[in-house]
Coordinates of C-alpha atoms in Angstrom, one line a residue:
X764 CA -26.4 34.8 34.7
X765 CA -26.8 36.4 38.1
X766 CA -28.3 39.3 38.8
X767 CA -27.8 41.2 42.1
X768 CA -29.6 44.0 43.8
X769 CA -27.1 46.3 46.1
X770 CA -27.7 49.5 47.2
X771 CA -30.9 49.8 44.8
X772 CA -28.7 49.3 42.2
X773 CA -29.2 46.0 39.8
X774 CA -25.7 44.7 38.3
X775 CA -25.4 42.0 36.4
X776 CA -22.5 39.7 36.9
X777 CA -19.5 40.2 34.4
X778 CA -18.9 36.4 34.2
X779 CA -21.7 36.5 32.1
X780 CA -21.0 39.2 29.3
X781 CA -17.3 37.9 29.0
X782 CA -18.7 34.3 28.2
X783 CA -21.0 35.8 26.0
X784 CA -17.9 37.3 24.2
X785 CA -15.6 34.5 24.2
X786 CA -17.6 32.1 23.0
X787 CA -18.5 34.7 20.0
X788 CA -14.8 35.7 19.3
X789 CA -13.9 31.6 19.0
X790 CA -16.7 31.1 16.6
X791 CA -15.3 34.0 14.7
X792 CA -11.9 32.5 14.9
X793 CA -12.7 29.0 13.8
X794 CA -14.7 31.0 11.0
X795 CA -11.6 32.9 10.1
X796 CA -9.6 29.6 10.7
X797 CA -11.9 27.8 8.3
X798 CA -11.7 30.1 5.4
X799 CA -7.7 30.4 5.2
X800 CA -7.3 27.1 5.2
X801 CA -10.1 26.4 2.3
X802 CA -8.1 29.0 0.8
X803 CA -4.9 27.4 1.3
X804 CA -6.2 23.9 0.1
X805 CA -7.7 24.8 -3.0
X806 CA -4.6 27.3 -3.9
X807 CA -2.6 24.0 -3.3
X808 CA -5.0 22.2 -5.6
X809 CA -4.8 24.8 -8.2
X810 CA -1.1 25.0 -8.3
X811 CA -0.3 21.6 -7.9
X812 CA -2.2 20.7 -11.2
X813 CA -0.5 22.9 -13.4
X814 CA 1.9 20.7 -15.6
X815 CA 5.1 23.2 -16.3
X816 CA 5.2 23.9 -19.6
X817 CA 8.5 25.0 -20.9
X818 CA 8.6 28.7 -22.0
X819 CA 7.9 29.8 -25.6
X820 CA 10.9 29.3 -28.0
X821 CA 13.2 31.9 -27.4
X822 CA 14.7 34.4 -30.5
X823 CA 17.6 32.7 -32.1
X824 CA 20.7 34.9 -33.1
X825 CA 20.6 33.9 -36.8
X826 CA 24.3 34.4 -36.8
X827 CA 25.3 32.6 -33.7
X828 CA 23.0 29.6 -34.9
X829 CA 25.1 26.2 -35.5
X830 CA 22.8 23.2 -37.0
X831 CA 23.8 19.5 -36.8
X832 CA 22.1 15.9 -38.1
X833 CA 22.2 12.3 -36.9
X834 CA 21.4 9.9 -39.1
X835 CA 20.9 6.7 -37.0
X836 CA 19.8 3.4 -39.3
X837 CA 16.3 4.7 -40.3
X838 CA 15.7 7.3 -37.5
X839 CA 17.2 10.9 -37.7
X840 CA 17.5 13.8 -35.7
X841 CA 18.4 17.7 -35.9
X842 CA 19.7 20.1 -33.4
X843 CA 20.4 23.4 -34.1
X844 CA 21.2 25.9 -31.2
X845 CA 22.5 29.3 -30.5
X846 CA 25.4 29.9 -29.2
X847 CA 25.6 33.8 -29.0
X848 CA 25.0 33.6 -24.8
X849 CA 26.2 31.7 -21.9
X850 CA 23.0 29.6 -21.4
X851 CA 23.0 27.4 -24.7
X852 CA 19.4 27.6 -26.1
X853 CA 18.1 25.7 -29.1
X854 CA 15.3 22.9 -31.1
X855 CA 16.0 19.5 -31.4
X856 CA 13.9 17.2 -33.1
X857 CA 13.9 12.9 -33.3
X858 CA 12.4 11.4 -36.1
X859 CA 11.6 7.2 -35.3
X860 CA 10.3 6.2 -38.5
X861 CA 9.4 2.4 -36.9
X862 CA 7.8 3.8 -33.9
X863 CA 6.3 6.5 -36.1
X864 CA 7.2 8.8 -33.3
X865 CA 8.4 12.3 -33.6
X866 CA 10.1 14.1 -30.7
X867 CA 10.1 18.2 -30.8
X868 CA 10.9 20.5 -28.1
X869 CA 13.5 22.9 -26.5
X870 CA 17.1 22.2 -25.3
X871 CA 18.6 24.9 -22.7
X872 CA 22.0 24.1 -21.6
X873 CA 25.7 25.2 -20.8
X874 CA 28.9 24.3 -21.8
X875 CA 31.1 22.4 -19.5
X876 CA 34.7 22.1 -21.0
X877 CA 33.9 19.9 -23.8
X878 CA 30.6 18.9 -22.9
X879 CA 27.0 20.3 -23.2
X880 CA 25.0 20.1 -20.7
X881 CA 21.1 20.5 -20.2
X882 CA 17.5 19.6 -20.4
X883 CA 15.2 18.8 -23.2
X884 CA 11.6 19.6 -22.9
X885 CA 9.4 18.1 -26.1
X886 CA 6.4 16.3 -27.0
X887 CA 5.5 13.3 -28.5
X888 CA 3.7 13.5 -31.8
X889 CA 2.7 16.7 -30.9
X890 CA 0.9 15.9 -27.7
X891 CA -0.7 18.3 -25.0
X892 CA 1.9 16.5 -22.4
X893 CA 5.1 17.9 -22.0
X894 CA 7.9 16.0 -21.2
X895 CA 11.4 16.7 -19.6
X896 CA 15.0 14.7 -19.9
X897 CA 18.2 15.4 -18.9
X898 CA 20.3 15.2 -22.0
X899 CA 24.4 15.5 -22.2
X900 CA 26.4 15.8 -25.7
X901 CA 30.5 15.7 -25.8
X902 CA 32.0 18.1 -28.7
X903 CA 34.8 16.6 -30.3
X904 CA 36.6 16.7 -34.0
X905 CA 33.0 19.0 -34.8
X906 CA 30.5 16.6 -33.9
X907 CA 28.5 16.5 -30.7
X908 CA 28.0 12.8 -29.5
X909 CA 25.0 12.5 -27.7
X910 CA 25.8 10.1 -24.3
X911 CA 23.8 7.7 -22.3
X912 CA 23.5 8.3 -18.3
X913 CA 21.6 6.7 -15.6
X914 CA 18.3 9.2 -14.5
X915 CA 17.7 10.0 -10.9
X916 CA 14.4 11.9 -9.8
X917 CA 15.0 15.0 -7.8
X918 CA 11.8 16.5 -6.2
X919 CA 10.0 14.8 -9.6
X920 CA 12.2 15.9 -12.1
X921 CA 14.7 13.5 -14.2
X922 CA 18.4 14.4 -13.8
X923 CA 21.5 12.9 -14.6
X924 CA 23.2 10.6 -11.6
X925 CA 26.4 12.0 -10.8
X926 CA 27.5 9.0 -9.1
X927 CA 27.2 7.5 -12.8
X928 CA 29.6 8.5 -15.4
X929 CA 27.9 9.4 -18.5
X930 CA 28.8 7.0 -21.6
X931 CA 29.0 8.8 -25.2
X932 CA 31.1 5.3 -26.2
X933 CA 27.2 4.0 -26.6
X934 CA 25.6 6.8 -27.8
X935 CA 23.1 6.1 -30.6
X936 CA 23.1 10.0 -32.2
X937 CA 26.2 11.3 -33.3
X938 CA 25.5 15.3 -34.4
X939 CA 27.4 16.4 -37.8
X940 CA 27.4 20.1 -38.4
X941 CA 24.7 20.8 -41.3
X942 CA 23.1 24.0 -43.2
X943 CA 20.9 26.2 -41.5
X944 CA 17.2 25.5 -43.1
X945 CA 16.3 29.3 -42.0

């Protein structure tokens, strides 16, 4: 810091103030710097952990409700959905009575021609994890024939490959149309 004496007058070099000043505006902007991205990181943290959960079930239209069975050797299944809207919505359950492993969750699909379309989000034996699987059924003669594809993962979520053609000649679940247990 200089300080000069002209005319009687003492100044003090502005070189000095202004350094003074910039070196407290970069502390304040590596301050400011520092807490957005502390923020960022532990929003990223807290978002990131969240496991989706699928929504609660959705209202059924009663009326618009059609419920099928599969009866596969000792294992069964049931799948009821409502078919009163575009988007498909319904429960579908798998019974494995060797595995002693039940499978219940949500089904939300569309109708493609013949074919329904969607994903099934359920848990194992009532587990806190939820789990997600593309599933495909072909409609014919009143029964919905569940198929068997090839899974890709897109941005960490299962979905069918379309590159693979979906085989309902194999599938293991074949859906007959059944009462309503309302």
């Amino acid at each position: 810091m200089k300080i000069r004496k002209v005319y009687g007058k003492v100044t003090i070099q502005a070189s000095c103030s202004y350094n003074y000043f910039t070196i407290y505006n970069n502390q304040l902007m590596k301050t400011k710097s520092l807490f957005l991205a502390s923020v960022f990181i532990i929003s990223l943290f807290i978002f990131s952990c969240q496991e989706e959960k699928p929504k609660e079930k959705e209202v059924m239209d009663k009326k618009k409700t059609v419920c099928y069975q599969s009866i596969s050797g000792k294992d069964t299944a049931w799948f009821s959905i409502d078919t009163s809207k575009k988007i498909i919505n319904g429960l579908l359950t798998f019974s494995y009575t060797d595995k002693k492993e039940r499978y219940e969750g949500q089904f939300k699909g569309e109708m493609y021609g013949d074919t329904l379309r969607g994903h099934y989000d359920f848990k194992i034996n009532k587990a806190e994890r939820w789990n997600r699987n593309p599933v495909a059924f072909l409609k014919k003669d009143g029964k919905l024939t569940m198929g068997i594809g090839q899974f890709m993962l897109i941005m960490g979520s299962a979905h069918f490959d379309n590159k693979v053609p979906i085989d309902y000649g194999k599938g293991r679940f074949i859906f007959e149309e059944t009462m309503c247990n309302n």
